[in-house]
Tab-separated table of C-alpha atoms and ligand atoms in Angstrom:
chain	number	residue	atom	x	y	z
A	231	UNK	CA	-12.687	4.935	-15.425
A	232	UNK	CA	-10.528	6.961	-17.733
A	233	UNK	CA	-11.738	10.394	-17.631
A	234	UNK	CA	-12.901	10.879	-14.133
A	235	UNK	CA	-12.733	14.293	-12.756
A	236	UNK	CA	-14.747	14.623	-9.883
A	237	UNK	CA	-13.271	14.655	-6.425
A	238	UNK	CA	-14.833	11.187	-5.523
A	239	UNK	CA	-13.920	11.924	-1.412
A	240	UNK	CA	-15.940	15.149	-0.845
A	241	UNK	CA	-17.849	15.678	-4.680
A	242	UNK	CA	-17.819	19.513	-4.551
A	243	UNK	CA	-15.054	20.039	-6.548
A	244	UNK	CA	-13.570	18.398	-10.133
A	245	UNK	CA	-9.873	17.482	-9.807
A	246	UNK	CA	-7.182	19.559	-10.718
A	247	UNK	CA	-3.806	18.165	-12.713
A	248	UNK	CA	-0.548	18.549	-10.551
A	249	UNK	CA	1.566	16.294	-11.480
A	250	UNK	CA	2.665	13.930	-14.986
A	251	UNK	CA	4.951	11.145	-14.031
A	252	UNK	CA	4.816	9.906	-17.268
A	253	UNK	CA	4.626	6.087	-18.583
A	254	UNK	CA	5.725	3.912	-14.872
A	255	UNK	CA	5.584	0.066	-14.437
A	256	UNK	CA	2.019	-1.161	-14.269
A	257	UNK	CA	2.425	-4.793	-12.899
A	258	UNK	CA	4.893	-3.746	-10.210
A	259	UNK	CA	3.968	-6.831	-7.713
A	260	UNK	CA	4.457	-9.110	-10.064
A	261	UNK	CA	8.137	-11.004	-10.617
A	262	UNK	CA	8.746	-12.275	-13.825
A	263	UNK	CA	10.599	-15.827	-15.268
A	264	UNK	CA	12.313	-14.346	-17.600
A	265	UNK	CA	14.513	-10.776	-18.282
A	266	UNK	CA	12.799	-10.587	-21.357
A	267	UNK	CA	9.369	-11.015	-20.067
A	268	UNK	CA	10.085	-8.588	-17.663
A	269	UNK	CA	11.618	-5.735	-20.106
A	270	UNK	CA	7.896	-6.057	-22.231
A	271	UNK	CA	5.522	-5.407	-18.969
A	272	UNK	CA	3.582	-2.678	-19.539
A	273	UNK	CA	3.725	0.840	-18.734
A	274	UNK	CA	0.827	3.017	-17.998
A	275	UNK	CA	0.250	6.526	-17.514
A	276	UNK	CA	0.294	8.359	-14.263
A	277	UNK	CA	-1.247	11.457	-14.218
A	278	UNK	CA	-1.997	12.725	-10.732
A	279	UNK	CA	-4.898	15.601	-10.205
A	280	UNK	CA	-5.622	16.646	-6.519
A	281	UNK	CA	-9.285	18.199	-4.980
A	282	UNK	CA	-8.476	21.945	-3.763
A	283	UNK	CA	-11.164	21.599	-1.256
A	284	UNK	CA	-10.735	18.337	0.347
A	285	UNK	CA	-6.850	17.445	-1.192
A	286	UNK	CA	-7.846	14.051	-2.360
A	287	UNK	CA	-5.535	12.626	-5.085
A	288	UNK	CA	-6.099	10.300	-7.797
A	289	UNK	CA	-4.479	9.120	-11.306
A	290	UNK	CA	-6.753	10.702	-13.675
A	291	UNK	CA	-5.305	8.233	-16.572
A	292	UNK	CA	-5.255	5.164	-14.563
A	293	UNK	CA	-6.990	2.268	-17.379
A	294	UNK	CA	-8.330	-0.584	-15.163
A	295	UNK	CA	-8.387	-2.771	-18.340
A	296	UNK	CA	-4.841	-2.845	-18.254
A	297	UNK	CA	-4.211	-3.804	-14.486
A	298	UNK	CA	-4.845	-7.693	-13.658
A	299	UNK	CA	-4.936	-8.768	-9.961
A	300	UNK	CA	-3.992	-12.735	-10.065
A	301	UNK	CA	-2.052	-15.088	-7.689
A	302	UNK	CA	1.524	-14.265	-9.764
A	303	UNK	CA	1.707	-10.822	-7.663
A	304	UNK	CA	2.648	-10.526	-4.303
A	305	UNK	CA	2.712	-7.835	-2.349
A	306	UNK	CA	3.287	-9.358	0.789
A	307	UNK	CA	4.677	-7.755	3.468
A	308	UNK	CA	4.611	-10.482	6.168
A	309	UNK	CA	8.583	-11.396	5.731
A	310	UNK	CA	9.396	-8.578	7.344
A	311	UNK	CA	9.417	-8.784	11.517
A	312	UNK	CA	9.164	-5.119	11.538
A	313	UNK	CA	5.383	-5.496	9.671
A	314	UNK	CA	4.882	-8.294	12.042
A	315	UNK	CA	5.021	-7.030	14.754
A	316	UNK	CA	2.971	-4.060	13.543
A	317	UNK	CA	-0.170	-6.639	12.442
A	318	UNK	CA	-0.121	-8.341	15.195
A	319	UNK	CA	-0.517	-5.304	17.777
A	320	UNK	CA	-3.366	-4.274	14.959
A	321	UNK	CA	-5.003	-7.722	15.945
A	322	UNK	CA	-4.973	-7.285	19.423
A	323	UNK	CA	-6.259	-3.650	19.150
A	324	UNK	CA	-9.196	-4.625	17.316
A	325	UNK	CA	-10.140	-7.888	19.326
A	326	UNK	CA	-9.672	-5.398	22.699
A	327	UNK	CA	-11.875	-2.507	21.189
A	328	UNK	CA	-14.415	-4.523	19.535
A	329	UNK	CA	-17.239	-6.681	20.220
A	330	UNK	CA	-15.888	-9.838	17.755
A	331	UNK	CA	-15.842	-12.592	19.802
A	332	UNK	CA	-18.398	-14.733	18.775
A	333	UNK	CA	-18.572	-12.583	15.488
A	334	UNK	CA	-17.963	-12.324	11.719
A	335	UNK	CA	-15.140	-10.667	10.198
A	336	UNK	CA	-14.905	-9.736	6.360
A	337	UNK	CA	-11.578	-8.775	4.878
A	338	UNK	CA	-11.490	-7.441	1.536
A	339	UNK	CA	-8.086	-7.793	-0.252
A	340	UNK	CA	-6.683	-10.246	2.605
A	341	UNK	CA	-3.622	-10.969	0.573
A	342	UNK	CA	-2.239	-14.274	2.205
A	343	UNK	CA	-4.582	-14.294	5.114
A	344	UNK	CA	-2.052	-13.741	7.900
A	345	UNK	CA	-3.553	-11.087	9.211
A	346	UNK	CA	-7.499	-12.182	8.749
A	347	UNK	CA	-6.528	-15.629	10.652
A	348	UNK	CA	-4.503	-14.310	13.677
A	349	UNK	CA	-7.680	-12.192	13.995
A	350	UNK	CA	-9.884	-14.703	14.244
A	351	UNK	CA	-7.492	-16.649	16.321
A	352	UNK	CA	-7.364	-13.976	19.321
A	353	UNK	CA	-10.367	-12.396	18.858
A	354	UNK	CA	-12.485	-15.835	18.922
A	355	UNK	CA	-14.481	-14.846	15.559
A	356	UNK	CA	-14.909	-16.577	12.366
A	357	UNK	CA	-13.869	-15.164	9.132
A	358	UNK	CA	-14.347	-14.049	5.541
A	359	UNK	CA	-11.681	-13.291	3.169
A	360	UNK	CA	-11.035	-12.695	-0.392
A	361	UNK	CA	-8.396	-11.438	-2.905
A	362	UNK	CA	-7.674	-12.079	-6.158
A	363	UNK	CA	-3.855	-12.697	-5.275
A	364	UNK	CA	-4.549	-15.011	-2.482
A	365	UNK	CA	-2.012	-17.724	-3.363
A	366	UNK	CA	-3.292	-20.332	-0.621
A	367	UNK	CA	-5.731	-23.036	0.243
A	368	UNK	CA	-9.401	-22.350	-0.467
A	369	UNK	CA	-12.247	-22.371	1.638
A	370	UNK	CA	-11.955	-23.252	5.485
A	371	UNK	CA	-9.353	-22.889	7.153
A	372	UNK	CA	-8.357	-23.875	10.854
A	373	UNK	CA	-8.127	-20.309	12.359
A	374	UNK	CA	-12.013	-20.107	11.624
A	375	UNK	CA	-11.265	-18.260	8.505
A	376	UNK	CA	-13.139	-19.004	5.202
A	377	UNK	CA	-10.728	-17.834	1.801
A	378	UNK	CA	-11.837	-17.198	-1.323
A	379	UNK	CA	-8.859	-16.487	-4.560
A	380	UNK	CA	-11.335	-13.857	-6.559
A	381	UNK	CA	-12.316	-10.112	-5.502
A	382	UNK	CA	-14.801	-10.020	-3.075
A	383	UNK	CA	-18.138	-9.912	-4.422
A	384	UNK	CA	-20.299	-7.784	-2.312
A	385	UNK	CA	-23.090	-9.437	-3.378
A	386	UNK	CA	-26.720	-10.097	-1.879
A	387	UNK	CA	-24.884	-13.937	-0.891
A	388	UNK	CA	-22.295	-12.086	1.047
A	389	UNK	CA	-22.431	-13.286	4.984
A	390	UNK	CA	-23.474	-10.490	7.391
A	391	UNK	CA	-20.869	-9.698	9.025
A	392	UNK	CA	-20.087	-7.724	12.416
A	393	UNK	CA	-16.498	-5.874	11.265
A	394	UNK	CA	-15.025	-5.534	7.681
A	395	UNK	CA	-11.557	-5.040	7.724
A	396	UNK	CA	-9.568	-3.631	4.334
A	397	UNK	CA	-5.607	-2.786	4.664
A	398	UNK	CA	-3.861	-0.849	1.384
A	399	UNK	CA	-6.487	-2.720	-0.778
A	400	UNK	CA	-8.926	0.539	-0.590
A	401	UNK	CA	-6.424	2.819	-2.723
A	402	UNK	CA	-6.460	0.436	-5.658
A	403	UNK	CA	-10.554	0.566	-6.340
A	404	UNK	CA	-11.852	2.569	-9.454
A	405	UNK	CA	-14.517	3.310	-7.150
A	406	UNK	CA	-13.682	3.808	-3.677
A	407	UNK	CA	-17.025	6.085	-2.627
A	408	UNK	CA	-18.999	2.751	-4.401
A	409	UNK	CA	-17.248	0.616	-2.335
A	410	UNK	CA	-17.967	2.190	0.976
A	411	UNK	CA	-21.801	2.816	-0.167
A	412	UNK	CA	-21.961	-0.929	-0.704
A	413	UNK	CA	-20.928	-2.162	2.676
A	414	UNK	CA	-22.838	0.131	4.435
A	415	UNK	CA	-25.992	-1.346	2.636
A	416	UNK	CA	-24.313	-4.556	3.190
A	417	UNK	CA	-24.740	-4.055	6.901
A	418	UNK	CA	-28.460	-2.819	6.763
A	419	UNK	CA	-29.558	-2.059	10.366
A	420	UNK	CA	-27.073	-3.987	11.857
A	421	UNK	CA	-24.467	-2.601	14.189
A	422	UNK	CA	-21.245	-3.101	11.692
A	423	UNK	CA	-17.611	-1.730	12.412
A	424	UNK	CA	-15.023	-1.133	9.876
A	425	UNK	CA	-10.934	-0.586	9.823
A	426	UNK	CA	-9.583	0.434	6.399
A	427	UNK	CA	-5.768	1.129	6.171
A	428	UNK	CA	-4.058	2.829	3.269
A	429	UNK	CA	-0.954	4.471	2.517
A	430	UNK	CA	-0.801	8.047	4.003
A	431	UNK	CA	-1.079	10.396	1.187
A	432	UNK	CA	0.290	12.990	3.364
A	433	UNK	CA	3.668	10.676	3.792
A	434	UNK	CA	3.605	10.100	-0.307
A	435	UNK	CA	3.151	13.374	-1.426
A	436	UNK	CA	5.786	14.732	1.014
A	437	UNK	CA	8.585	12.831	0.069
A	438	UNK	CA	9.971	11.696	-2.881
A	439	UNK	CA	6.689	9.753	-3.822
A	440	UNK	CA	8.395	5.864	-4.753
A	441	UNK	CA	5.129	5.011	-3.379
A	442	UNK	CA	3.549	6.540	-6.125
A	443	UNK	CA	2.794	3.603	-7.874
A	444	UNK	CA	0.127	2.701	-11.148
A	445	UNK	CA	-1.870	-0.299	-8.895
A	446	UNK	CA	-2.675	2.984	-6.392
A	447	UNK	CA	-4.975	4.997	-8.220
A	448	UNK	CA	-6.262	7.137	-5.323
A	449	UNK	CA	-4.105	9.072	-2.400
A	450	UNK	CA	-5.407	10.499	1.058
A	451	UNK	CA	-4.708	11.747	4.088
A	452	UNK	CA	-7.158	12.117	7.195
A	453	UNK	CA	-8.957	14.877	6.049
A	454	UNK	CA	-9.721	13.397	2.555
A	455	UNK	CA	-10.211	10.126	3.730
A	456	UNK	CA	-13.138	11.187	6.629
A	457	UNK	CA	-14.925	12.750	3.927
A	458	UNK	CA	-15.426	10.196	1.621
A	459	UNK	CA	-16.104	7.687	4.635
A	460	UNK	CA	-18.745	9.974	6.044
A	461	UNK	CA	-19.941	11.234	2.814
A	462	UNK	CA	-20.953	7.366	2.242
A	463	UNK	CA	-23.160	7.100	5.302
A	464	UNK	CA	-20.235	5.763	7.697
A	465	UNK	CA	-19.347	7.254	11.377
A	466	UNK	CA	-15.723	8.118	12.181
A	467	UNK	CA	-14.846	6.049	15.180
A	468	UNK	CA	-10.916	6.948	15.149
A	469	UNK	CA	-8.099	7.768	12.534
A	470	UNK	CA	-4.720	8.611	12.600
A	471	UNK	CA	-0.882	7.224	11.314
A	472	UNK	CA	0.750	4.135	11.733
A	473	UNK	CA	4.139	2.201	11.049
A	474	UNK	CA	6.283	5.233	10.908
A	475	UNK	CA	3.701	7.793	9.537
A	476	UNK	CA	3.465	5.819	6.510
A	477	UNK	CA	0.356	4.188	6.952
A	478	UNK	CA	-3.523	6.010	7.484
A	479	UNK	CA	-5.999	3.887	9.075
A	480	UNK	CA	-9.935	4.896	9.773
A	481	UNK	CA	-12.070	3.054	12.036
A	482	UNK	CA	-15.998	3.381	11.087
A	483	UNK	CA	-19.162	2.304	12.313
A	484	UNK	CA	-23.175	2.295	11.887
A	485	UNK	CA	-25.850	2.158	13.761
A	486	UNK	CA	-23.680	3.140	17.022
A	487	UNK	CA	-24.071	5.866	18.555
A	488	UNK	CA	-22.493	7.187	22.097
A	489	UNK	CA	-18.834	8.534	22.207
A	490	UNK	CA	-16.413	7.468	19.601
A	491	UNK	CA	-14.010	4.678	20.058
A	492	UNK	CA	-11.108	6.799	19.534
A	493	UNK	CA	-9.604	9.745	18.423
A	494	UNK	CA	-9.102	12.027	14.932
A	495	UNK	CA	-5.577	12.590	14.641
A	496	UNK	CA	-4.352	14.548	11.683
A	497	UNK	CA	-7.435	14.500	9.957
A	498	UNK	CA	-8.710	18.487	10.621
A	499	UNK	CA	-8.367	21.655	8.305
A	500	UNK	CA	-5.086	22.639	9.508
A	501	UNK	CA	-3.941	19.050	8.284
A	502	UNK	CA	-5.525	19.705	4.765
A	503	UNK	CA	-3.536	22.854	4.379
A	504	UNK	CA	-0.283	21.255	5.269
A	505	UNK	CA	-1.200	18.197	2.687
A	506	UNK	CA	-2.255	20.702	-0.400
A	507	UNK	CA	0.985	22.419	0.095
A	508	UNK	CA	2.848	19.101	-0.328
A	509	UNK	CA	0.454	18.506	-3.196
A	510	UNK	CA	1.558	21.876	-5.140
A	511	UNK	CA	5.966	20.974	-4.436
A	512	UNK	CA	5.031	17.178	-5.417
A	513	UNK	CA	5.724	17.516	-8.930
A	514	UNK	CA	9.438	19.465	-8.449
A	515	UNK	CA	10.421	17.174	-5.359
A	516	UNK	CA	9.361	13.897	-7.172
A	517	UNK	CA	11.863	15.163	-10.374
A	518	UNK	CA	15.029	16.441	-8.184
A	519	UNK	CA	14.954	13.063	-5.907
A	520	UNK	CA	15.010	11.141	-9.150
A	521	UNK	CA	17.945	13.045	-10.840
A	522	UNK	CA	19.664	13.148	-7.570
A	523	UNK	CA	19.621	9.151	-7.136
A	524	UNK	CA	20.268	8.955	-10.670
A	525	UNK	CA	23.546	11.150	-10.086
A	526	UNK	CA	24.272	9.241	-6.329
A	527	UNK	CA	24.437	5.720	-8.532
A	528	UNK	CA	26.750	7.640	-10.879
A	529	UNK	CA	28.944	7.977	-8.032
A	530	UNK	CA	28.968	5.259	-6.279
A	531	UNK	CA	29.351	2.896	-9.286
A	532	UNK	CA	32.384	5.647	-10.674
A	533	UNK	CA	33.706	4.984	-7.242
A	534	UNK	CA	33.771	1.063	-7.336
A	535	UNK	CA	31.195	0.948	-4.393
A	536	UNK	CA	29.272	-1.988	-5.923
A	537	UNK	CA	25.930	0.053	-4.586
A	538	UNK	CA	22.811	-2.675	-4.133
A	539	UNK	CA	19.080	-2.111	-3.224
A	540	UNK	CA	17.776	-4.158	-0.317
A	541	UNK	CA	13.548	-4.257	-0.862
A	542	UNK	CA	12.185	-5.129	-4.143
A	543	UNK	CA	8.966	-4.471	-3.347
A	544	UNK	CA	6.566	-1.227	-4.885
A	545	UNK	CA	8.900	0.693	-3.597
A	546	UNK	CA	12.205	-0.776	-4.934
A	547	UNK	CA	10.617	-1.359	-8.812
A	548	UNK	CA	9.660	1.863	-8.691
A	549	UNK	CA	12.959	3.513	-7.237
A	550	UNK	CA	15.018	1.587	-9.935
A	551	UNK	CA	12.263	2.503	-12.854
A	552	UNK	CA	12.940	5.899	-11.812
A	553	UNK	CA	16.488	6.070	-10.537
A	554	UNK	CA	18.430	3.078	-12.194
A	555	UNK	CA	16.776	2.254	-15.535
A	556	UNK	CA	20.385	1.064	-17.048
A	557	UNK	CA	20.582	-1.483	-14.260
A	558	UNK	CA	24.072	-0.011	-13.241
A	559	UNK	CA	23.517	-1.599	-9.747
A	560	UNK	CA	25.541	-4.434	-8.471
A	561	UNK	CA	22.456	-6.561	-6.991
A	562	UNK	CA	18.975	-6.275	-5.918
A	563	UNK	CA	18.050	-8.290	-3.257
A	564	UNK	CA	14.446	-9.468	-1.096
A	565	UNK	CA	13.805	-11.341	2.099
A	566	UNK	CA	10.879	-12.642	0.359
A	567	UNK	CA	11.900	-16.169	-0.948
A	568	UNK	CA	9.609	-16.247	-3.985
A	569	UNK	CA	11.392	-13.091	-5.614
A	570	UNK	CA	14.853	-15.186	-5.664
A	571	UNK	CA	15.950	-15.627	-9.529
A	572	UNK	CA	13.315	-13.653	-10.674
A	573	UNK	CA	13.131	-10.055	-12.674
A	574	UNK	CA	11.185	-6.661	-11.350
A	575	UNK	CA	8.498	-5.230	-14.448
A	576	UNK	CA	10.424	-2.888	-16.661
A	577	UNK	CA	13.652	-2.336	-15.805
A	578	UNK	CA	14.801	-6.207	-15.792
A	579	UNK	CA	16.740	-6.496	-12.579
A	580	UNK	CA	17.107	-9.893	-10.844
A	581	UNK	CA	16.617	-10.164	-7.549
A	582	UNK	CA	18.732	-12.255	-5.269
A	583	UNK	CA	18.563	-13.396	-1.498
A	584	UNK	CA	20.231	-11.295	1.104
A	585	UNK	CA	22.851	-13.896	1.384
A	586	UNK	CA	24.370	-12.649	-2.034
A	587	UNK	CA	26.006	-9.685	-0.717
A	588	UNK	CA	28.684	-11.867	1.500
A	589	UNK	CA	31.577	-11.671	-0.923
A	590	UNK	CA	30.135	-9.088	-3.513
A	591	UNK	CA	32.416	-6.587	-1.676
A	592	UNK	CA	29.145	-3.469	-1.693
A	593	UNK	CA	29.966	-0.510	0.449
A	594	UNK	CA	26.794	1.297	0.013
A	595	UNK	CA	22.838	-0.262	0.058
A	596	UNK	CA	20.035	1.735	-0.772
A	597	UNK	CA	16.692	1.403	1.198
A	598	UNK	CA	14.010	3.157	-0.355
A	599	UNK	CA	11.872	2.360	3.163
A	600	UNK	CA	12.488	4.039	6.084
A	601	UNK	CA	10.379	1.970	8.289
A	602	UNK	CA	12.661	-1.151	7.717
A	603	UNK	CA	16.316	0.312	8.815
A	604	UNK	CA	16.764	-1.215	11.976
A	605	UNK	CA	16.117	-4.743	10.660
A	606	UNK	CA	18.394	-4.698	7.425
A	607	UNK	CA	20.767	-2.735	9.800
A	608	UNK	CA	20.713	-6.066	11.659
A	609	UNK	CA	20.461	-8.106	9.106
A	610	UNK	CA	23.487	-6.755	7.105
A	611	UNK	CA	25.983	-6.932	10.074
A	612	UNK	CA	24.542	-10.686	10.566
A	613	UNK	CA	26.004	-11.600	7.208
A	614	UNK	CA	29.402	-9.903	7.982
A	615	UNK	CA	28.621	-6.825	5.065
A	616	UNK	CA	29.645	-3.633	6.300
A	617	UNK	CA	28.325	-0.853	3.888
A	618	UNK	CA	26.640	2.871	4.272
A	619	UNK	CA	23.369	2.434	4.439
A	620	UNK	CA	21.391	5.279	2.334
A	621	UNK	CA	17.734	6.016	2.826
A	622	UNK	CA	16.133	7.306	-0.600
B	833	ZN	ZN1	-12.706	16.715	-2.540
């Protein structure tokens, strides 16, 4: 889809170039073998044009032949209690405010399943879910949950079902407007409810932007996302921000009518204006955060601080692509077991368990996620280190 210009949330207006991050990591949930595997994974464009009417953003270079979703990327986010506890209060909202029990949930990029089985589990529903990552067990599982290791198809076989669920899976489609067209033909005259959750565009764009990364080739806030969901035949039940602003989620529906479920926070004009002005300082804030972290390393290492980066997620492989490209940091570490002795896309660095930093004598470790302080906070004192911890 190289080569698209039209504003695929509202289609009133072709999209308008802001911002040219250059070549970045294109694989960045995947953790390779080998240093030298990971120094050859590929870069790919970024290239980032914005709608003035409705501010949705999208990589106007992004190449889908060069992005492959497989089971050797994960983007899990379950190891962290903090995003636990956040999924499973999602659970129990949906099971309280909608009619599943008894019902059929699809989940479209369901990543491990944790979240698609605990809702099965409390809402007392059977499930559908697929993703081309899923590393697990196929078919049935006991939770009443049926997985499937491929994209889903959307196809005429596909079960009806009474809520489709789709968390940060939305921003990676080539054709997001498709996608929502699809399921609401999917659900025919059937009363269907949906909950899509993406990263907030208007958290992104506003800071330095490490979440800015090739697998996300679109970008909205409230406003942007309401149009394209209405604009594809679907109601607005509620919107608004999660998990420390970081997070949008929309709730949709057809065939319902009466009042709506919830409310439409930060998703009116007022919020567009504030999000395009973010959009035109994106470009300037995203370059002096990157030559400021590049200069903070400088000083810390000058300093014998032995500075390390805790989360080598999306975040982290883009932070060090951008901020530490000579690998001039002491360690770079994951609570995610299957990262241990393996090497982030690009830049080459290894990443190590938490329980590394005893002993490696680090006074300062760089977060590049706000949302996860309090835990590494915690986590950090548990293994005796006692170092500044710095936000980026
Ligand atoms: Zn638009």
């Amino acid at each position: 889809m190289t080569g698209v210009t039209r504003c695929a949330a509202c289609d009133r207006h072709d999209l308008v170039p802001f911002a040219d991050l250059g070549e970045i990591p294109v694989r960045c949930g995947v953790h390779w073998a080998s240093r030298s595997e990971a120094l050859a994974s590929p870069l790919g464009r970024m290239r980032l044009g914005h709608c003035p009417g409705c501010g949705y953003v999208r990589n106007l270079a992004f190449d889908p032949t060069v992005l492959v979703y497989d089971a050797t990327m994960d983007t899990n986010l379950h190891h962290s209690p903090a995003f636990q506890v956040f999924s499973a209060e999602l659970v129990k909202h949906l099971a309280e405010r909608y009619p599943l029990r008894g019902g059929t949930v699809l989940d479209v990029g369901c990543g491990q399943g944790e979240f698609l089985r605990e809702l099965c589990r409390v809402a007392g529903g059977r499930g559908f879910g697929y993703d081309a990552m899923y590393a697990g067990p196929v078919g049935p599982d006991p939770s009443g949950a049926v997985f499937h290791a491929s994209h889903a198809p959307l196809d005429d076989d596909t079960p009806p079902f009474d809520l489709v669920t789709s968390r940060h899976w939305f921003e990676h489609l080539t054709d997001p407007y498709g996608f929502l067209v699809r399921l609401r033909e999917l659900a025919g005259d059937r009363r269907v409810y949906g909950y899509l959750e993406v990263p907030d565009a208007g958290y992104d764009l506003a800071t330095a932007g490490w979440e800015v990364i090739y697998p996300h080739v679109s970008y909205f806030d409230g406003y942007s996302l309401c149009r394209i969901v209405e604009r594809a035949g679907w109601r607005v039940e509620a919107t608004g921000r999660l998990f420390s602003g970081m997070f949008r989620f929309v709730e949709i529906s057809v065939n319902v009518t009466g009042p709506r479920a919830g409310a439409r926070e930060a998703a009116g004009a007022a919020d567009r204006d504030r999000h395009l002005a973010s959009i035109a300082g994106f470009a300037d804030r995203h370059a002096a955060e990157r030559d400021r972290w590049r200069d903070t390393i400088d000083r810390l290492v000058a300093g014998g601080d032995r500075p390390v980066l805790w989360g080598a997620g999306s975040r982290g492989v883009q932070f060090l692509h951008l901020a530490d490209p000579d690998r001039r940091l002491a360690a770079v570490v994951d609570v995610n077991p299957r990262k241990w002795g393996r090497f982030l896309p690009v830049t080459g660095h290894e990443v190590t368990a938490p329980e590394t930093l005893a002993g490696l004598g680090t006074r300062a470790v760089i977060i590049t996620n706000p949302a996860y302080r309090t835990e590494i906070d915690a986590a950090l004192r548990r293994l005796g280190v006692y170092a500044e911890l710095l936000v980026a």
